[in-house]
């Protein structure tokens, strides 16, 4: 993996000593530069947990991805830089008020001199910086207030305070997992009607003052206290907004999508 190409993609220049300062800068730059998106699922391109293929998509094609891709690739970058890491499995709290299956979400734990930190660049709206893994304490971040609670043996519930109420985000296990262990759930989220990723097309990117999101046929731009919503009329507008707001060139999708459609 070309580390310099990765650093160029997220716009980082500076010292690469593996410490908390660098980790904070890498995570925040990643979140501002690389969108969380599931577009391949809706344009007929299979997602495979292969490091080189993901690197080509995210770095060379200037794309985004979902948790297995973004946190998966970020893990390899941090590992190359000399961080001590654990790749962990988490179960996301869904709209049905239940936790998903094991390997529903891929996240990272990083061991530093200051303690253990949760690192997550693949969860959409989330913390800007790594979260100090401290049980039953409010952890303040520019993008919210978070809390870890012991849930079961070697499992912790991560919640976020929303309008003065604690909302569960995901249930995380502390055991280290191999990248390949997430393959079954990666396929599930691409193919199952029960996955939220097959139910809606999504591309979202944090900005210093808010967030820009393309969801199905709507574009939502949140800038401070103001939110603008734009209706998307056709696929040409989808392509225009993806390029304008997310830097994604979708021309190759149209060709591949047409081929896949003609074969069905």
Backbone as a ProteinNet text record, in pm:
[ID]
protein_1_A
[PRIMARY]
XXXXXXXXXXXXXXXXXXXXXXXXXXXXXXXXXXXXXXXXXXXXXXXXXXXXXXXXXXXXXXXXXXXXXXXXXXXXXXXXXXXXXXXXXXXXXXXXXXXXXXXXXXXXXXXXXXXXXXXXXXXXXXXXXXXXXXXXXXXXXXXXXXXXXXXXXXXXXXXXXXXXXXXXXXXXXXXXXXXXXXXXXXXXXXXXXXXXXXXXXXXXXXXXXXXXXXXXXXXXXXXXXXXXXXXXXXXXXXXXXXXXXXXXXXXXXXXXXXXXXXXX
[TERTIARY]
83.9	0	88.3	55.5	132	88.7	167.6	133.2	123.6	217.3	217.2	91.7	46	-76.8	-196	-196.2	-302.8	-299.2	-181.3	-167.8	-205	-170.6	-208.8	-360.9	-425.1	-571.2	-643.2	-590.4	-656.8	-596.3	-497.3	-441.1	-355.4	-281.9	-196.7	-50.8	13	156.4	213.3	316.8	375	445.5	480.1	552.7	468.6	533.4	461.8	495.7	539.4	563.6	430.4	417.5	287.8	248.8	182.7	138	-6.4	-60.5	-199.9	-223.4	-129.8	-146	-165.5	-78.7	-89.9	-220.7	-258.4	-382.2	-502.7	-505.9	-615.5	-619.7	-504	-500.3	-539.8	-491.6	-525.1	-674.7	-733.4	-876.7	-959.6	-929.9	-1010.5	-995.3	-874.6	-854.4	-928.8	-924.4	-993.4	-1143.3	-1200.4	-1344.3	-1387.2	-1301.9	-1335.7	-1312.2	-1228	-1188.4	-1249.8	-1282.3	-1329.8	-1472.3	-1567.2	-1707.2	-1737.8	-1838.3	-1899.2	-2007.9	-1999.3	-2096.7	-2113.9	-2233.5	-2264.8	-2304.8	-2251.8	-2297.1	-2275.2	-2166.3	-2141	-2256	-2318.1	-2428.1	-2543.8	-2561.3	-2674.1	-2637.6	-2509	-2465.6	-2398.2	-2424.8	-2384.4	-2236.8	-2163.9	-2021.5	-2002.2	-1951	-1933.3	-1817	-1836.4	-1733.1	-1669.1	-1538.7	-1463.5	-1360.1	-1343.2	-1248	-1105.7	-1057.1	-921.7	-852.7	-743.6	-678.5	-641.9	-585.9	-541.8	-659.2	-767.1	-885.5	-950.5	-956.9	-1014.5	-926.4	-794.7	-702.9	-722.9	-735.3	-756.3	-885.4	-991.4	-1120.7	-1114.1	-1066.6	-1073.5	-965.9	-845.2	-735	-721.8	-719.4	-695.7	-821.5	-936.6	-1061.7	-1126.4	-1065.7	-1115.9	-1257.8	-1279.1	-1411	-1416.2	-1530.8	-1545.8	-1576.6	-1649.1	-1685.6	-1762.4	-1793.9	-1855.9	-1756.2	-1801.1	-1708.4	-1598.6	-1634.1	-1534.1	-1421.4	-1456.1	-1356	-1277.7	-1348.9	-1281.2	-1201.9	-1264.8	-1190.4	-1091.1	-1126.6	-1033.8	-905.5	-918.6	-800.5	-724.5	-797.8	-734.5	-651.2	-700.9	-625.4	-488.5	-487.3	-360.6	-265.7	-319.5	-235.6	-173.2	-254.8	-205	-104.5	-130.7	-38.1	97.5	96.7	220.5	297.7	225.3	288.7	340.7	310.1	366.7	275.3	146.3	52.2	21.6	-11	-56.3	-208.6	-265.3	-407.5	-478.6	-611.5	-701.6	-815.3	-840.4	-954.8	-1071.7	-1179.5	-1285.9	-1419.4	-1505.5	-1640.4	-1739	-1837.2	-1942.4	-2077.3	-2180.8	-2318.8	-2396.4	-2437.9	-2500.7	-2644.6	-2682.5	-2819	-2905.2	-3000.9	-3077.3	-3207.9	-3279.6	-3408	-3513.9	-3488.4	-3579.4	-3551.9	-3460.6	-3423.7	-3361.5	-3289.2	-3215.4	-3073.6	-2981.7	-2844.6	-2833	-2748.3	-2725.1	-2646.2	-2609.9	-2534.4	-2388	-2316.9	-2172.8	-2108.4	-2006.4	-1935.7	-2020.1	-2124.2	-2210	-2131.8	-2034.8	-1954.4	-1809.5	-1716.5	-1574.3	-1523.1	-1456.6	-1395.8	-1255.5	-1187	-1045.7	-1023.8	-946.6	-895.8	-745.3	-698	-556.6	-499	-389.5	-322.2	-209.8	-220.7	-121.3	-74.1	28	78.3	-30	-119.7	-226.2	-343.9	-344.7	-455.7	-504.3	-622.2	-682.4	-783.7	-786	-875.4	-953.9	-1082.1	-1164.6	-1145.1	-1110.6	-1087.2	-1193.1	-1264.6	-1371.8	-1391.1	-1349.2	-1369.5	-1473.6	-1547.4	-1641.7	-1779.8	-1831.3	-1964	-2054.6	-2017.3	-2099.2	-2086.7	-2198.4	-2197.6	-2143	-2022.9	-1957	-1856.7	-1770.4	-1674.6	-1568.6	-1519.1	-1412.4	-1278	-1257.8	-1130.5	-1148.7	-1039.8	-1047.7	-1105.6	-1184.8	-1250	-1172.8	-1135	-1065.5	-1158.1	-1109.9	-1191.6	-1193.8	-1289.9	-1305.7	-1450.3	-1472.6	-1608.2	-1682	-1809.7	-1901.9	-1856.4	-1795.7	-1756.7	-1805.8	-1846	-1885.1	-1759.6	-1751.8	-1635.4	-1679.1	-1624.5	-1663.8	-1578.4	-1645.2	-1582.5	-1649.9	-1580.2	-1643.9	-1775.1	-1796.1	-1916.5	-2013.9	-1993.9	-2090.4	-2030.4	-2115.4	-2074.4	-2103.3	-2005.4	-2014.2	-1989	-2027	-2007.2	-1993.4	-1898.8	-1885.4	-1942	-2017.9	-2070	-2043.1	-2000.5	-1985.1	-2121.4	-2127.4	-2254.8	-2258	-2154.5	-2139	-1989.5	-1951.6	-1809.2	-1739.2	-1640.1	-1561.7	-1646.3	-1761.1	-1845.3	-1881.8	-1883.6	-1916.5	-2014.4	-2107.6	-2205.6	-2155.9	-2151.1	-2116	-2243.7	-2265.2	-2383.8	-2342.4	-2433.5	-2411.5	-2526.8	-2496.3	-2601	-2662.7	-2793.1	-2866.9	-2986.8	-2990.9	-3099.1	-3118	-3005.7	-3000.8	-3044.2	-3050.1	-3080.7	-2969.2	-2937.6	-2833.2	-2890.5	-2838.1	-2883.8	-2776.5	-2810.6	-2711.6	-2663.1	-2532.7	-2474.2	-2436	-2349.4	-2320.1	-2262.1	-2272.9	-2221.7	-2092.1	-1981.9	-1851.4	-1786.1	-1719.1	-1641	-1494.5	-1416.7	-1277.7	-1179.2	-1226.2	-1137	-1088.1	-961.3	-906.2	-963.1	-1000.1	-1057.6	-973	-967.3	-901.9	-993.4	-934.8	-1012.6	-1110.8	-1066	-1148.6	-1275.3	-1275.1	-1391.7	-1513.7	-1493.7	-1603.7	-1664.9	-1612.1	-1655.3	-1803.1	-1850.5	-1990.4	-2085.8	-2057.7	-2146.9	-2129.3	-2010.8	-1990.7	-2081.2	-2091.7	-2181.1	-2327.8	-2360.5	-2497.3	-2543	-2458.4	-2498.6	-2507.3	-2450.9	-2462.9	-2584.6	-2633.9	-2732.4	-2864.8	-2866.1	-2987.6	-3084.3	-3211	-3313.3	-3327.7	-3272.2	-3279.8	-3168.3	-3075.9	-2967.8	-3010.6	-2980.4	-3013.8	-2940	-2827.4	-2748.5	-2812.4	-2893.9	-2962.7	-3092.6	-3137	-3264.2	-3252.1	-3130	-3115	-2976.3	-2971.7	-2845.5	-2796.6	-2669.5	-2618.3	-2476.1	-2451.2	-2315.6	-2314.8	-2225.6	-2226.8	-2084.9	-2064.7	-1931.2	-1942.3	-1860.8	-1857.6	-1787.3	-1832.3	-1766.1	-1737.2	-1647.9	-1618.2	-1739.6	-1842.8	-1960.7	-2086.5	-2073.9	-2193.6	-2171.3	-2256.2	-2249.7	-2325.7	-2277.5	-2346.1	-2382.2	-2509.3	-2553.7	-2643.1	-2616.1	-2704.7	-2773.5	-2905.1	-2982.7	-3096.8	-3085.9	-3183.7	-3200.2	-3313.3	-3336.9	-3335.7	-3259.6	-3249.1	-3103.3	-3069.8	-2939.3	-2962.7	-2894.7	-2912.3	-2780.5	-2781	-2661.6	-2685.8	-2615.1	-2626.8	-2504.3	-2527.5	-2419.5	-2451.6	-2395.3	-2428.8	-2572.5	-2648.6	-2790.1	-2880.8	-2826.9	-2907.7	-2897.6	-3009.9	-3013.2	-3090	-3028.2	-3091.1	-3114	-3233.3	-3264.5	-3300.2	-3241.3	-3261.9	-3315.9	-3423.8	-3478.3	-3394	-3365	-3286.6	-3383.4	-3379	-3479	-3440	-3311.3	-3270.6	-3125.2	-3076.3	-2940.6	-2833.9	-2864.9	-2767.6	-2741.5	-2845.6	-2827	-2750.7	-2775	-2698.3	-2549.9	-2515	-2374.8	-2317.5	-2397.4	-2350.4	-2320.6	-2411	-2392.3	-2279.9	-2265.2	-2155.5	-2020.4	-2010.9	-1886.2	-1867.3	-1973.8	-1964.3	-1933.1	-2001	-1990	-1900	-1876.8	-1799.7	-1674.9	-1657.1	-1540.8	-1542.1	-1661.6	-1674.5	-1717.5	-1636.5	-1669.8	-1741.1	-1868.3	-1949.9	-1971	-1894.3	-1915.4	-1900.6	-1801.8	-1778.2	-1891.5	-1969.6	-2084.7	-2190.1	-2215.2	-2321.7	-2295.8	-2169.9	-2135.4	-2151.1	-2097.1	-2101.8	-2244.3	-2320.3	-2459	-2542.3	-2515.9	-2589.2	-2559.6	-2430.7	-2393.9	-2463.7	-2462.3	-2526.1	-2675.5	-2738.7	-2882.6	-2919.4	-2836.7	-2867	-2850.5	-2772.8	-2751.4	-2857.4	-2939.7	-3042.7	-3175.9
-118.7	0	125	218.2	341.6	440.8	452	539.3	684.8	728.5	868.3	902.8	809.4	833.3	846.9	765.6	773.1	909.2	951.8	1080.3	1196.5	1184.9	1288.3	1296.3	1180.2	1173.8	1244.1	1232.1	1295.5	1432.1	1473.5	1606.9	1625.2	1519.5	1532.6	1549.3	1650.4	1670.8	1695.4	1623.1	1646.3	1523.8	1531.9	1425.2	1299.2	1182.3	1054.8	970	1034.7	960	910.1	779.1	723.2	760.1	871.6	916.6	966	1014.1	1056.4	1177.6	1271.8	1390.4	1351.9	1264.8	1221.3	1146.6	1059.7	982.9	1075.5	1178.6	1275.4	1347.7	1386.9	1458.1	1367.4	1244.2	1151.2	1121.5	1097.6	1066.4	1185.3	1303.9	1421.1	1452.8	1443.6	1467.8	1364.9	1240.4	1132	1160.5	1199.7	1222.5	1340.1	1442.2	1558.4	1537.5	1441	1425.6	1304.9	1198.8	1075.3	1045.4	1041.6	1021.8	877.6	866.9	738.3	716.5	608.3	586.9	439.7	406.1	268.1	258.5	346.1	359	233.4	160.8	39.5	-59.5	-66	-160.6	-129.7	-3.1	38	54.1	33.9	44.7	-82.7	-193.6	-323.3	-355.4	-296.2	-327.4	-399	-520.6	-597.6	-543.9	-541.8	-499.5	-623.4	-636.3	-752.1	-702.9	-777.2	-736	-772.6	-698.4	-713.3	-577	-571.5	-445.1	-366.1	-432.8	-362	-309.5	-387.6	-342.4	-222.3	-225.9	-113.3	9.9	-9.3	103.4	167	85.5	139.4	220.5	168.2	237.3	370.8	368.5	487.1	590	541.9	635.1	673	574	602.4	650.9	593.6	636.7	752	794	907.7	883.7	764.6	725.6	728.1	686.1	658.9	511.3	478.6	339.9	328.9	202.6	186.6	124.8	84.5	58.8	-41.4	-151.1	-254.4	-199	-109.8	-49.9	60.5	156.4	273.1	239.6	174.4	134.6	23.1	-62.4	-167.6	-110.3	-11.8	50.2	135.9	207	292.7	208.7	90.2	-1.6	-31.9	-61.7	-95	24.9	145	264.5	280.9	273.8	291.7	183	62.2	-48.3	-20.3	30.3	64	173.8	264.2	375.2	336.1	213.4	163.9	165.7	187.7	185.5	42.4	26	-102.7	-103.7	-199.3	-194.6	-325.9	-312.8	-426.8	-394.3	-482.2	-469.4	-538.6	-464.7	-520.7	-525.1	-611.8	-627.9	-552.1	-489.6	-419.2	-449.6	-441.1	-466.5	-335.7	-284.3	-151.8	-157.8	-55.5	-43.3	15.5	-61.7	-22.5	46.6	83.8	151.7	60.4	-71.2	-167.2	-181	-96.5	-95.2	-227.2	-289.9	-411.8	-398.1	-475.8	-476.7	-572.8	-537.8	-623.4	-747.8	-823.3	-946.4	-915.1	-1015.8	-1001.6	-971.5	-886.8	-839.3	-743	-688.5	-591.1	-464.3	-431.5	-311	-341.1	-282.5	-296.1	-164.3	-170.7	-52.4	-88.5	7.6	-10.4	36.7	-40.1	5.4	27.3	139.6	173.9	191.3	119.5	127.1	230.1	334.3	440.7	459	539.5	567	631.6	709.4	778.5	687.8	564.9	472.9	412.1	351	288	385	391.1	482.9	407.8	441.8	389.8	478.2	416.9	487.1	439.8	534.4	495.3	604.2	576	669.2	615.1	510.4	445.1	426	530.6	517.5	635.9	711.4	826.5	935.8	981.5	1087.4	1030.9	1072.8	1015.6	1116.4	1071.3	1162.3	1208.1	1329.9	1382.6	1321.3	1298.8	1247.7	1110.2	1036.1	909	930.7	833.7	845.3	767	833.4	766.1	660.6	538.2	426.2	424.8	501.9	515	487.5	387.2	343.6	443.4	465.6	546	691.1	746.8	887.7	955.9	1080.8	1156.9	1202.9	1170	1203.9	1308.9	1427.6	1537.5	1540.2	1561.9	1568	1682.5	1746.2	1854.7	1815.8	1685.5	1642.8	1568.9	1576.7	1515	1473.3	1419.8	1367.6	1217.9	1139.2	994.4	931.4	801.7	729.7	580.4	515.7	370.2	312.9	203.4	134.6	-14.7	-77.4	-222.5	-286.4	-383.3	-444.5	-592.9	-663.3	-805.6	-832.7	-957.1	-989.5	-948.3	-859.8	-810.6	-740.7	-686.8	-610.1	-476.9	-372.4	-238.9	-171.9	-97.7	-22.7	120	164.5	302.5	379.4	488.4	571.9	715.4	790	932.2	1010.8	1124.5	1208.8	1293.8	1275.2	1349.9	1414.1	1547.2	1621.9	1575.2	1562.7	1528.8	1385.4	1300.2	1158.7	1074.5	963.9	875.3	778.2	784.9	700.1	594.4	464.5	360.8	372.7	355.3	355.1	213.4	151.9	10.6	-58.6	-190.8	-277.6	-338.5	-311.7	-352.2	-458.9	-551.5	-655.3	-614.8	-650.8	-606.6	-702.8	-817.7	-918.5	-874.3	-903	-873	-970.1	-917.8	-998.9	-987.5	-1096.2	-1093.8	-1022.6	-957	-884.7	-978.8	-1101.4	-1197.3	-1237.2	-1221.3	-1260.2	-1173.3	-1057.8	-966.8	-991.9	-1086.9	-1107.1	-1144.8	-1234	-1277.1	-1159.7	-1075.1	-961.6	-852.7	-845.7	-753.5	-793.6	-923.4	-972	-952.3	-976	-956.5	-812.9	-716.3	-576.9	-533	-612.2	-580.3	-644.3	-754.5	-835.9	-856	-844.4	-875.5	-757.6	-787.2	-682.5	-633.1	-707.9	-668.7	-571.8	-548.4	-454.9	-312.1	-215.6	-76.2	-24.9	-87.7	-40.5	-74.3	-180.8	-212.4	-132.4	-73.1	-1.5	144.1	199.9	340.7	369.6	454	501.4	618.1	610.9	710.2	750.7	880.4	934.6	1054.9	1056	1162	1198.6	1327.6	1377.4	1488.1	1477.3	1581.2	1705.4	1819.9	1947.3	2014.8	2113.2	2179.6	2240.7	2276.7	2339.5	2253.6	2129	2047.2	1919.4	1895.5	1771.5	1788	1718.2	1712.6	1567.2	1540.9	1402.3	1390.7	1288.9	1251.1	1122.1	1127	1011.6	988.5	877.7	846.2	964.6	1032.9	1142.9	1279.9	1290.1	1417.2	1449.7	1578.6	1627.9	1721	1692.4	1769.8	1835.9	1967.9	2043	2113	2066.6	2128.4	2214.3	2342.5	2438.4	2517.4	2476.3	2538.9	2510.1	2614.9	2599.3	2590.8	2615.9	2617.7	2484.9	2436.3	2313.8	2339.6	2303.8	2317	2178.1	2155.5	2027.8	2051.6	1969.2	1982.2	1849.9	1855.8	1735.8	1700.5	1571.7	1524	1463.9	1514.5	1477.4	1351.1	1338.6	1226.6	1188.1	1086.9	1036.6	1136.5	1221.5	1323.9	1419.8	1451.2	1537	1464.2	1334.8	1255.3	1266.7	1244.6	1252.1	1391	1494.6	1631.9	1660.4	1619.3	1647.7	1563.4	1440.5	1357.7	1420.2	1476.3	1540.8	1673.9	1752.4	1886.9	1884.3	1795.5	1799.3	1691	1582.9	1472.1	1437	1505.1	1478.9	1343.4	1284.2	1149.9	1159.9	1101.3	1093.2	961.2	967.8	846.1	798.6	848.1	808.9	658.8	599.3	456.9	371.8	423.7	349.4	334.2	444.7	442.5	333.9	322.8	221	81.3	60.6	-71.8	-109.7	-10	-34.6	-73.3	-6.2	-38.6	-179.7	-221.8	-357.9	-460.1	-434.8	-527.6	-535.9	-421.9	-420.1	-497	-481.2	-547.9	-698.7	-743.6	-887.9	-954.2	-873.8	-928.8	-945.9
0	0	0	-86.7	-101	7.4	113.5	225	181.6	97.9	55.9	-23.2	-107.9	-183.5	-88.7	16.1	117.2	186.2	229.8	299	207.2	79.6	-16.7	-30.2	-31.3	-47.7	66.8	188.6	302.3	335.4	257.1	273.3	396.2	435.1	553.5	513	571.1	556.7	696	730.8	862.1	916	1043.1	1111.3	1117.8	1105.3	1106.8	1229.4	1335.9	1458.8	1513.4	1540.1	1580.9	1724	1740.8	1871.5	1861.3	1971.8	1974.4	1885.6	1884	1800	1654	1604.4	1465.7	1441.7	1534.3	1518.6	1507.1	1590.2	1585	1449.8	1400.2	1272	1156.6	1158.3	1049.9	1047.9	1164.8	1168.2	1121.6	1172.1	1134.4	985.5	931.9	789.2	704.7	748.8	678.6	671.7	784	792.3	705.3	693	611.1	462	426.3	285.8	215.3	288.8	224.7	268.7	175.3	213.3	255.6	338.8	370.9	266.9	190.9	83.2	50.3	-1.7	-39.3	-186.2	-268.6	-407.2	-490.2	-465.4	-543.9	-533.3	-416.6	-395.1	-488.4	-522.8	-606.4	-753.2	-786.3	-926.3	-976.3	-907.7	-959.4	-950.7	-856.2	-839.3	-706.2	-710.8	-588.3	-505.4	-374.7	-280.3	-220	-236.8	-187.2	-87.4	20.9	123.5	82.1	-13.3	-63.5	-50.1	24.4	55.1	-69.5	-169.1	-289.4	-370.5	-377.8	-451.6	-382.8	-250.9	-177.1	-192.7	-188.5	-205.3	-342.4	-445.1	-580.4	-586.4	-527	-529.1	-455	-330.5	-245	-279.5	-309.2	-333.4	-480.8	-568.9	-710.2	-781.2	-747.6	-809.7	-734	-624.3	-545.5	-495.9	-440.8	-393.1	-241.1	-187.3	-45.9	-28	78	101.9	231.7	271.8	402.6	498.9	617.5	728.5	696.3	628.5	600.9	514	424.1	335.6	405.7	465.7	521.8	647.2	744.3	863.4	831.8	736	695.5	639.6	551.9	490.7	591.6	677	776.9	874.3	905.7	992.1	931.2	801.3	735.1	731.8	714.5	718.8	856.7	960.9	1097.3	1133.7	1086.8	1112.3	1048.2	924.5	854.6	927.1	991.7	1061.9	1199.4	1242.8	1367.6	1488.3	1469.2	1581	1624.8	1753.1	1806.7	1803	1730.5	1697.1	1723.4	1737.6	1734	1638.1	1545.9	1455.9	1525.9	1553.7	1635.9	1562.5	1612.6	1560	1647.9	1583.9	1657.8	1594.5	1675.5	1632.2	1642.7	1528.5	1522.6	1574.6	1650.4	1701.6	1591.2	1543.1	1425.7	1456.9	1350.5	1364.7	1426.3	1423.6	1487.6	1637.2	1688.3	1829.9	1874.6	1782.6	1812.6	1757.9	1814.2	1764.9	1647.3	1551.8	1436.3	1473.6	1371.8	1392.2	1423.8	1473.8	1492.8	1357.2	1357.4	1238.3	1155	1216.2	1150.1	1115.3	1199	1180.7	1218	1143.7	1171.4	1227.8	1343.7	1403.9	1452.9	1513	1550	1693.2	1768.5	1897.7	1883.8	1934.9	1925.2	2065.4	2094	2223.9	2217.9	2302.2	2308	2451.7	2468.7	2603.2	2689	2626.2	2699.9	2732.6	2677.2	2699.7	2569.8	2575.7	2459	2397.5	2263.8	2193.1	2086.1	2074.6	1966	1844	1733	1607	1507.8	1446.7	1354.7	1249.3	1126	1014	917.5	960	869.9	928.6	997.1	1058.5	1024	921.9	885.6	989.9	1043.4	1145.1	1275.3	1313.1	1430.2	1484.1	1573.1	1635.9	1536.3	1557.2	1472.8	1511.1	1640.1	1691.5	1755.9	1772.6	1845	1984.7	2032	2162.3	2267.5	2375.9	2485.5	2545	2549.7	2596.5	2749.3	2804	2949	2983.5	3066	3096.3	3185.1	3151.8	3233	3251.4	3149.5	3152.3	3025	3037.2	2919.7	2845.7	2717.7	2636.4	2535.2	2547.8	2460.6	2333.9	2223.1	2091.3	2015.5	1920.7	1844.6	1777	1754.5	1684.7	1775.8	1907.9	1997.6	2130.2	2215.9	2345.4	2347.3	2389	2381	2517.9	2528.8	2654.7	2627	2695.5	2692.9	2822.7	2811.7	2929.2	2916.2	3025.7	3026.3	3003	2912	2873.3	2909.4	2872.4	2904.4	2904.9	2924.4	2930.1	2800.7	2814.6	2702	2595.7	2636	2545.4	2609.6	2525.2	2574.3	2479.4	2538.8	2461.2	2443.6	2319.8	2288.7	2258.2	2330.7	2311.1	2285.1	2223.5	2198.6	2257	2320	2377.4	2267.5	2247.1	2145.7	2213.9	2211.9	2276.9	2420.8	2489.9	2632.6	2664.6	2562.4	2584.1	2523.8	2589.8	2540.8	2437.8	2316	2206.7	2176.8	2186.3	2154.6	2011	1990.5	1856.7	1815.6	1893.9	1867.8	1989.6	1986.3	2091.3	2040.3	2107.5	2056.5	2142.6	2075.7	2141.3	2135.9	2237.8	2245.5	2178.7	2135	2075.9	1938.2	1909.8	1777.6	1674.3	1557.9	1449.6	1323.3	1248.7	1117.8	1018.4	920.6	819.3	749.3	722.6	648.5	724.5	854.1	933.4	902.8	842.7	812.8	674.2	599.6	461.5	451.3	537.8	528.6	547.6	648.4	671.2	565.3	506.8	395.3	277.9	252.8	147.6	185.5	312.5	360.5	334	367.3	352.8	207.3	116.1	-26.5	-91.6	-33.2	-104.5	-32.6	99.8	174.3	176.8	156	167	310.4	404.7	545.2	585.2	494.6	524.4	492.3	578.3	545.3	423.1	388.5	275	140.9	135	10.2	-3.3	105.5	105.8	65.9	77.2	42.2	-12.2	-112.2	-169.6	-84.3	-43.9	50	15.9	23.9	18.7	111.6	210.7	310.6	351.4	373.3	406	510.4	615.6	718.5	664.6	710.5	682.2	816.3	819.3	947	1015.2	938.3	998.2	988.7	942	931.3	853.7	753.4	676.8	545.6	442.3	313.8	287.7	255.9	236.6	114	34.1	-75.6	-33	-18.8	25.7	-71.9	-147	-251	-346	-341.8	-436.5	-368.7	-258.3	-187.1	-158.6	-169.6	-128	-10.1	100.1	222.3	259.5	275.2	310.2	444	547.1	679.5	705.2	729.7	751.3	878	991.1	1118	1154.5	1180.4	1216.7	1093.9	976.7	854.9	780.7	727.3	648	519	407.9	276.4	219.3	163.8	100.1	-46.1	-132.2	-276.5	-330.6	-405.5	-469.2	-591.8	-608.6	-722.4	-824.4	-945.3	-1045.7	-1122.7	-1158.9	-1243.7	-1214.4	-1285.8	-1263.5	-1304.4	-1400.5	-1439.7	-1324.1	-1248.9	-1132.3	-1022.3	-1007.5	-910.8	-942.8	-1068.2	-1110.6	-1086.1	-1114.2	-1094.8	-948.2	-859.9	-717.4	-657.4	-704.5	-655	-688.7	-807.3	-848	-774.2	-764.9	-706.7	-557.2	-483.8	-338	-277.7	-353.5	-297.4	-378.3	-492.9	-576.5	-643.1	-659.3	-716	-861.8	-948.6	-1090.5	-1115.2	-1150.1	-1160.5	-1303.8	-1400.3	-1539.6	-1560.8	-1493.3	-1515.6	-1460.4	-1360.8	-1310.5	-1418.3	-1488.3	-1587.7	-1691	-1735.7	-1834.4	-1775.9	-1655.5	-1595.6	-1558.4	-1507.9	-1468.7	-1591.2	-1704.3	-1828.1	-1873.7	-1863.2	-1902.1	-1814.5	-1682.9	-1590.6	-1614.3	-1643.4	-1666.3	-1792.7	-1899.7	-2026.5	-2017.6	-1917.8	-1903.6	-1818.4	-1748.9	-1659.4	-1730.6
[MASK]
++++++++++++++++++++++++++++++++++++++++++++++++++++++++++++++++++++++++++++++++++++++++++++++++++++++++++++++++++++++++++++++++++++++++++++++++++++++++++++++++++++++++++++++++++++++++++++++++++++++++++++++++++++++++++++++++++++++++++++++++++++++++++++++++++++++++

